[in-house]
Short mmCIF file of C-alpha atoms in Angstrom, two decimals:
data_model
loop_
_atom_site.label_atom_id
_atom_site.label_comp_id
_atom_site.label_asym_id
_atom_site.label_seq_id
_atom_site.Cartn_x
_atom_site.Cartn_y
_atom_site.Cartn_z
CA UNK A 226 -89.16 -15.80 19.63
CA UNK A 227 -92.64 -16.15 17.78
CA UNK A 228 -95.43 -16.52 19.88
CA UNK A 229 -96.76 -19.33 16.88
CA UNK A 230 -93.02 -21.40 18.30
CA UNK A 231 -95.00 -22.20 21.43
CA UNK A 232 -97.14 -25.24 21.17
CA UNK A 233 -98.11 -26.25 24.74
CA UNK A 234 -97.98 -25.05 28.05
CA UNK A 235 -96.10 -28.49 29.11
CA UNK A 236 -94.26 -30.99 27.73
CA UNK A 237 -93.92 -35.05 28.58
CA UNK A 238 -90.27 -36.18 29.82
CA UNK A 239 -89.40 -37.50 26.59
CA UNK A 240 -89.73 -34.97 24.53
CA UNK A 241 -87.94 -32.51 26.95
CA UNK A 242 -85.01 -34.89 26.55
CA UNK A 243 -84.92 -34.96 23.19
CA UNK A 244 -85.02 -31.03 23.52
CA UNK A 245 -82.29 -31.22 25.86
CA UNK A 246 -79.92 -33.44 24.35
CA UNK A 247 -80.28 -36.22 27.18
CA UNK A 248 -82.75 -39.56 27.88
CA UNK A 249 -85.29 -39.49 29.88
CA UNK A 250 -83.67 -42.40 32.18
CA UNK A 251 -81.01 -39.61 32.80
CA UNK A 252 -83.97 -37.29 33.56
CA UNK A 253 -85.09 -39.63 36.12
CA UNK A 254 -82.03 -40.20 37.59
CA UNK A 255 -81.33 -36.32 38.21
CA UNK A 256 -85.00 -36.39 40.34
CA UNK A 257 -83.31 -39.19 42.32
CA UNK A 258 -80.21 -37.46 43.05
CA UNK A 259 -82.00 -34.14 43.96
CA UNK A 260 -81.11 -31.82 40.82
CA UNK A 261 -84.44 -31.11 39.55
CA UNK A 262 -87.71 -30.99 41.44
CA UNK A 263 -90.42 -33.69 40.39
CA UNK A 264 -92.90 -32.11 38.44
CA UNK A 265 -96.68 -32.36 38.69
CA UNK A 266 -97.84 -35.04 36.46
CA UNK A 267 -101.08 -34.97 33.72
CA UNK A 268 -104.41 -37.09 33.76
CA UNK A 269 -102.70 -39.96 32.47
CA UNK A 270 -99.91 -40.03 35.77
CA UNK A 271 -96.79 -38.99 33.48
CA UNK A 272 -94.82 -36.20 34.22
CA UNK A 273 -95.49 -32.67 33.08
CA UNK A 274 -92.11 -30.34 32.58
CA UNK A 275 -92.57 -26.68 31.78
CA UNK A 276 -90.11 -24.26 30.52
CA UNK A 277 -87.82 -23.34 33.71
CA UNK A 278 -87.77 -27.13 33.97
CA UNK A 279 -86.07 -27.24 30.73
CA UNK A 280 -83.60 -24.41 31.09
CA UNK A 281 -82.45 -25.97 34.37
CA UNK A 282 -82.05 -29.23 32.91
CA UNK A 283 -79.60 -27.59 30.14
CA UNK A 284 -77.65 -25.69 32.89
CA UNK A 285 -77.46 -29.37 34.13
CA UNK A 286 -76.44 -30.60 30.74
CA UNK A 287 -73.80 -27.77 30.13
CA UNK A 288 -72.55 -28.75 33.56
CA UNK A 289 -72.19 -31.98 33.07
CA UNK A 290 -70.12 -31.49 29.75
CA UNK A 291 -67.62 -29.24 31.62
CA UNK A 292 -66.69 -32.40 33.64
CA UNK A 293 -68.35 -31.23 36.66
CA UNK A 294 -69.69 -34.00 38.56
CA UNK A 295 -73.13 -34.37 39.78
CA UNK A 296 -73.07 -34.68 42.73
CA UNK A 297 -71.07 -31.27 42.84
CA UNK A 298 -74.08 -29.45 40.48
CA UNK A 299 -76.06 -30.82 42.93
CA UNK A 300 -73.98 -28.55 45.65
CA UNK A 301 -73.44 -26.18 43.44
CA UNK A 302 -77.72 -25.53 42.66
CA UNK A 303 -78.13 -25.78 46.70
CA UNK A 304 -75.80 -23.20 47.65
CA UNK A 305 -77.10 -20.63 44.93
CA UNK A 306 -80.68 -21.10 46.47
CA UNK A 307 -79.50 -20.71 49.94
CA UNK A 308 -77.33 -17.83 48.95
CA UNK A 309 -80.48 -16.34 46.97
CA UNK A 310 -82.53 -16.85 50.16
CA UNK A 311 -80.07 -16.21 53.17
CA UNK A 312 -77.35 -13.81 51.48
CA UNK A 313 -74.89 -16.97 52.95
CA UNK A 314 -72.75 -19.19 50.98
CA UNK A 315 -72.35 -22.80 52.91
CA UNK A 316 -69.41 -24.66 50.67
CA UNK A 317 -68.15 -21.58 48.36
CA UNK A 318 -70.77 -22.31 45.77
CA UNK A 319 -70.02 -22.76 41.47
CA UNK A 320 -66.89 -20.95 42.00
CA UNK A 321 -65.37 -23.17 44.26
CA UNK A 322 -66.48 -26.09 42.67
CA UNK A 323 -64.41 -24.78 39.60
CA UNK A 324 -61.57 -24.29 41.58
CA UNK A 325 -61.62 -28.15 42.31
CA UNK A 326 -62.29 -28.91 39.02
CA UNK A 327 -59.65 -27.12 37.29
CA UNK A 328 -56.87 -28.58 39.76
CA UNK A 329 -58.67 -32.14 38.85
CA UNK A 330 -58.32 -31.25 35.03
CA UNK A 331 -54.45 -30.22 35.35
CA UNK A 332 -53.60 -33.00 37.55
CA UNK A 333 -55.26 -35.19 34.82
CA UNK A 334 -53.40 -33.75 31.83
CA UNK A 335 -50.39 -34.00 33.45
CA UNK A 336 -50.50 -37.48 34.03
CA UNK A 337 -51.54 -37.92 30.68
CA UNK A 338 -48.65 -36.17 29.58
CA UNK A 339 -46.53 -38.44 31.20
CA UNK A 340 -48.54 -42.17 30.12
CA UNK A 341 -48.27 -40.17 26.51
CA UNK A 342 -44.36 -40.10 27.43
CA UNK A 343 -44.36 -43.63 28.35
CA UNK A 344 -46.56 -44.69 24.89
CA UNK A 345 -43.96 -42.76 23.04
CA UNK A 346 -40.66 -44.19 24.77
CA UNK A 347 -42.30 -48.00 24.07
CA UNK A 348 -42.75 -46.88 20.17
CA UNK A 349 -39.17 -45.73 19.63
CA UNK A 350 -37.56 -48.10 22.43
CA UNK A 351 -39.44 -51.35 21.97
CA UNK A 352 -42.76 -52.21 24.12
CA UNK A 353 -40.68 -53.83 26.70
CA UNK A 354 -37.54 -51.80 27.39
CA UNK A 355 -39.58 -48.65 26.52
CA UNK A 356 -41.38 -49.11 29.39
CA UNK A 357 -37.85 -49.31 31.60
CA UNK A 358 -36.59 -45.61 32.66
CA UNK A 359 -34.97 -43.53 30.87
CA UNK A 360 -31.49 -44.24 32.61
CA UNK A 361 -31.52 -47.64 31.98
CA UNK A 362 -32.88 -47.49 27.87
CA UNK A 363 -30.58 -44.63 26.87
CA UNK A 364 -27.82 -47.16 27.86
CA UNK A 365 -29.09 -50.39 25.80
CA UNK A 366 -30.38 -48.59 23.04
CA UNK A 367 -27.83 -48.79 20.61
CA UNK A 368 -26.99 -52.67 21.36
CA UNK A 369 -26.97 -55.03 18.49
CA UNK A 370 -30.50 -56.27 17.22
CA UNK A 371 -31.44 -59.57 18.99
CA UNK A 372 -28.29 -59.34 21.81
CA UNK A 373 -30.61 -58.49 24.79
CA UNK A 374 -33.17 -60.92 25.84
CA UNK A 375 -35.97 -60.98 27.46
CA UNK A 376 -34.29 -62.57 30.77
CA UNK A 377 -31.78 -59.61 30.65
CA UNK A 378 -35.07 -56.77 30.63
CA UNK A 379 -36.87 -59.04 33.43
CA UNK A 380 -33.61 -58.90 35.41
CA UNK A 381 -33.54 -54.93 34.81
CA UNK A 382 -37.12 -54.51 36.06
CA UNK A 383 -37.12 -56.00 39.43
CA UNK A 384 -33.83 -54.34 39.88
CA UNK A 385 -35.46 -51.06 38.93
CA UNK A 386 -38.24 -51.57 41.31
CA UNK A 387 -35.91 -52.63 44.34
CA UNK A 388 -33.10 -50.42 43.85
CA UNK A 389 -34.46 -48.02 41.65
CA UNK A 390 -33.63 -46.77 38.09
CA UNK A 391 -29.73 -45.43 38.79
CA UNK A 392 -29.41 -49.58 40.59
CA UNK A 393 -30.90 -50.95 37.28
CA UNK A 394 -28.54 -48.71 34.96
CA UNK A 395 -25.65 -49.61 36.31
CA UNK A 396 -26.55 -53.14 36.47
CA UNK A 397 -26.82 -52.38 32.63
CA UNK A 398 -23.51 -52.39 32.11
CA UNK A 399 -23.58 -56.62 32.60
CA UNK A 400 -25.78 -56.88 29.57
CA UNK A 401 -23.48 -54.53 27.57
CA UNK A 402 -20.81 -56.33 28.27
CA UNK A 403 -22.81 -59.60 27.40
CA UNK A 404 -24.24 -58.32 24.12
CA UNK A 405 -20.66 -57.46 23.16
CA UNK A 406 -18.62 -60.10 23.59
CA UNK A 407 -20.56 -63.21 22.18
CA UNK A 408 -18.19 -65.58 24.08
CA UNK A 409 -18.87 -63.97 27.50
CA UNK A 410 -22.34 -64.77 26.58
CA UNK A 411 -21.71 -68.35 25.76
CA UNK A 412 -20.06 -68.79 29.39
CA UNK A 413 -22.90 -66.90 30.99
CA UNK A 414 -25.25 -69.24 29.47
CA UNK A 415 -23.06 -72.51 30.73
CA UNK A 416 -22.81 -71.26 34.62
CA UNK A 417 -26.35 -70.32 34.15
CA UNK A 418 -27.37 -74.15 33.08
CA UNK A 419 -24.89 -75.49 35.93
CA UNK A 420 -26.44 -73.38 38.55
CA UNK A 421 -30.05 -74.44 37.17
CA UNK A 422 -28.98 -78.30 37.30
CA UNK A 423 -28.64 -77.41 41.62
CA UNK A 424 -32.25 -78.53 41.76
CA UNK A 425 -34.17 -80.01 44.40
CA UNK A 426 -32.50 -83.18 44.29
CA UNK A 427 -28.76 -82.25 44.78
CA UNK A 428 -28.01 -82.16 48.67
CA UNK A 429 -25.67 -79.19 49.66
CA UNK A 430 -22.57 -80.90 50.41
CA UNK A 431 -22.90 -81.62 46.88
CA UNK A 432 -18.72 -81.50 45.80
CA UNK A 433 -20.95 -79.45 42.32
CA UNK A 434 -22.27 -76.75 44.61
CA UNK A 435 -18.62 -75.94 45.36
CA UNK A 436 -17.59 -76.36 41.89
CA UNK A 437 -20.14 -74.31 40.39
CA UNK A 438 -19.84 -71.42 43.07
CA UNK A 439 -16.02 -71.44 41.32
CA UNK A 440 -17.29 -70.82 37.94
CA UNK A 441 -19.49 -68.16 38.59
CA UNK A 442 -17.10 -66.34 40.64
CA UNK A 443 -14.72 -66.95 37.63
CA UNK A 444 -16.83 -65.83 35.30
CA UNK A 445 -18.10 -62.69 37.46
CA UNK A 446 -14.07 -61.85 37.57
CA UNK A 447 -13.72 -61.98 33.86
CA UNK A 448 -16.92 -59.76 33.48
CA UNK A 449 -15.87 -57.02 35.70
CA UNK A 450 -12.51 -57.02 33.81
CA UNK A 451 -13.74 -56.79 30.53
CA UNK A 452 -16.45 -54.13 31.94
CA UNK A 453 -13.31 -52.09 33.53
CA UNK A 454 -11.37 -52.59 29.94
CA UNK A 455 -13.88 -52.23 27.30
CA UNK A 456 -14.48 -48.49 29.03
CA UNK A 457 -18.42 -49.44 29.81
CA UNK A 458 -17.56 -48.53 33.41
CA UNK A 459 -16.48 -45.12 32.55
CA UNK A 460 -19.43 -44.81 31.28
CA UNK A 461 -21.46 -45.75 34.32
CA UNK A 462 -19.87 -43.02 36.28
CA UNK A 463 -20.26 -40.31 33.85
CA UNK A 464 -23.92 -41.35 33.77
CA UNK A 465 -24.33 -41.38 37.58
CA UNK A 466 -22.34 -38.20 38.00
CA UNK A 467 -25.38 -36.13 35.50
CA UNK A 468 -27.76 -37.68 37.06
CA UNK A 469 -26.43 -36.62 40.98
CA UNK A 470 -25.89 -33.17 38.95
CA UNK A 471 -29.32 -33.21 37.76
CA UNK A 472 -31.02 -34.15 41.08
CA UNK A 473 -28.84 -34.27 43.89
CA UNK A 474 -31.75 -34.17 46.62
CA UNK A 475 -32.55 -37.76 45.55
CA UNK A 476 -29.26 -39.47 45.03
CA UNK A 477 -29.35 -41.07 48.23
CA UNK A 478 -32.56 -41.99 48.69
CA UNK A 479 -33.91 -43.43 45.49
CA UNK A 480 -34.03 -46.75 45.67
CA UNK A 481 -35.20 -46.37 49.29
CA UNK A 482 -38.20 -44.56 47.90
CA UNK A 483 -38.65 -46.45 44.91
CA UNK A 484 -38.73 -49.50 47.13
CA UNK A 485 -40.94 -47.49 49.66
CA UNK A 486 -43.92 -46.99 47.45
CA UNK A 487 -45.25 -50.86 47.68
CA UNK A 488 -44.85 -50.58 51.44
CA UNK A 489 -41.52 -51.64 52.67
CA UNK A 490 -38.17 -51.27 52.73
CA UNK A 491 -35.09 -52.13 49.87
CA UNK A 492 -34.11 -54.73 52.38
CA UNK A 493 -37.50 -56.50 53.33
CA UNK A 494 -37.82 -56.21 49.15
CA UNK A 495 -34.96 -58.09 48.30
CA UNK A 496 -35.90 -60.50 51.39
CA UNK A 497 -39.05 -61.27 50.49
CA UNK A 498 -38.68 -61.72 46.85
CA UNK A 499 -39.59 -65.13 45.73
CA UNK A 500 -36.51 -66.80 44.11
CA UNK A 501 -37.61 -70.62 43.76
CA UNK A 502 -33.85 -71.38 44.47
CA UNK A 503 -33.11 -75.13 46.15
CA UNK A 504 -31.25 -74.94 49.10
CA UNK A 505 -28.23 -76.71 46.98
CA UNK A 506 -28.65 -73.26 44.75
CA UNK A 507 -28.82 -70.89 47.99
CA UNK A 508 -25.92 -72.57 48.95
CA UNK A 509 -24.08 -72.03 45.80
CA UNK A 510 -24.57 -68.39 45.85
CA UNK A 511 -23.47 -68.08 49.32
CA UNK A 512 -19.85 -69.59 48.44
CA UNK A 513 -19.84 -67.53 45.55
CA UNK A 514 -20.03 -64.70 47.49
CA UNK A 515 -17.59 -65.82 50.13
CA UNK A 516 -15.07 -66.30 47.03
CA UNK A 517 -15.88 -62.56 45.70
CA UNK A 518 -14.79 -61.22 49.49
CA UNK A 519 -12.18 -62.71 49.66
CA UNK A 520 -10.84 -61.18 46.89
#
């Protein structure tokens, strides 16, 4: 380089960050953290950098850019001094540190891999039952426009967190059934409204508790049958059978784990899920139930 390039011996703190590509309240901030050494400082109190000052504040930069934190250059700067004085290395110096930051970077494009997955599944399913797994989508996919609503893909996603995705697939085959058979759906609707109408204010012994608890285990009968008929359960096995193929380790255990991950168990999930139910409603499940065993 020309000697006529070199203008001054030193060089005030913001023009070395303008010559480094940084600001000089970054500048300041490496002093505090222990990067760079405070310099001396001219006549008028401001600091004075010279030219190793500069080339370690673009190592710093360079660094930086890699995705190396600073508080690991920091580690990184110590160990090479101690190394240069001692002939020791204390924490495995740059090389480790890029060790840890390539596992950091991989970890990080994988899961952006998979939220890219997810972004792509929402495009091409729908925003809602694209973000449902891929065992439970693949089997509404081709219903009719408009048949599933959004009470059906609620219903699917706290059945996919509880039981996990192979409970909320074959709970799928309800809604296929439903979105099929446009009179099913009209019943469905009616039991739904009776059950609702179990409020707060209906004791029980209510003779419509009983009653209703009839219609839904009527309806539940004819829903099964057409499910059985209509070759949707067929289905259902064939799908549970690949996925067993596919990963047999977890058959058993995945809506245990899925449940697992917030901290309990499938059945502390499902016992501690608000319902908002009246004790009239509670009630009307229960002799639903008691109907269903029976048979």
């Amino acid at each position: 380089m020309p000697t006529s390039f070199f203008v001054s011996r030193q060089a005030k703190i913001g023009d070395v960050a303008a010559l480094v590509g940084t600001t000089p309240r970054a500048i300041r901030h490496y002093h505090d953290m222990g990067l760079i050494s405070e310099p001396g400082r001219g006549s008028d109190g401001r600091r004075r950098y010279g030219f190793q000052d500069v080339v370690r504040l673009l190592w710093i930069r360079k660094m930086a850019e890699a995705g190396i934190t600073l508080d690991d250059i920091r580690d990184a700067f110590t160990n090479t001094a101690t190394v240069a004085e001692t002939g020791e290395s204390e924490g495995g110096g740059i090389e480790a540190t890029l060790a840890r930051l390539e596992e950091d970077l991989a970890a990080r494009a994988a899961e952006l891999a998979r939220q890219q997955a997810r972004v792509q599944r929402m495009r091409a399913e729908g925003s809602r039952m694209g973000l449902l797994s891929e065992a439970v989508t693949g089997r509404l996919k081709n219903l009719p426009e408009g048949s599933l609503r959004q009470d059906d893909l609620d219903t699917l996603l706290v059945t996919e967190r509880i039981f996990g995705p192979l409970g909320a697939a074959v709970q799928a085959s309800r809604f296929m059934a439903l979105a099929a058979h446009p009179e099913l759906r009209a019943e469905s609707d009616r039991v739904d409204a009776a059950e609702e109408a179990l409020d707060d204010t209906v004791a029980v012994d209510d003779p419509r508790v009983a009653e209703t608890a009839a219609r839904r285990h009527a309806f539940e009968k004819t829903l099964m049958t057409v499910i059985e008929e209509s070759g949707i359960e067929e289905e259902e096995a064939a799908l549970l059978d690949a996925l067993d193929a596919a990963h047999p380790e977890a058959a058993e255990d995945t809506a245990e784990t899925e449940a697992k991950e917030g901290g309990m168990s499938v059945f502390e999930a499902v016992t501690r899920l608000p319902h908002g139910f009246s004790p009239a409603r509670v009630r009307c499940a229960e002799l639903a139930q008691e109907l269903a065993d029976r048979d």
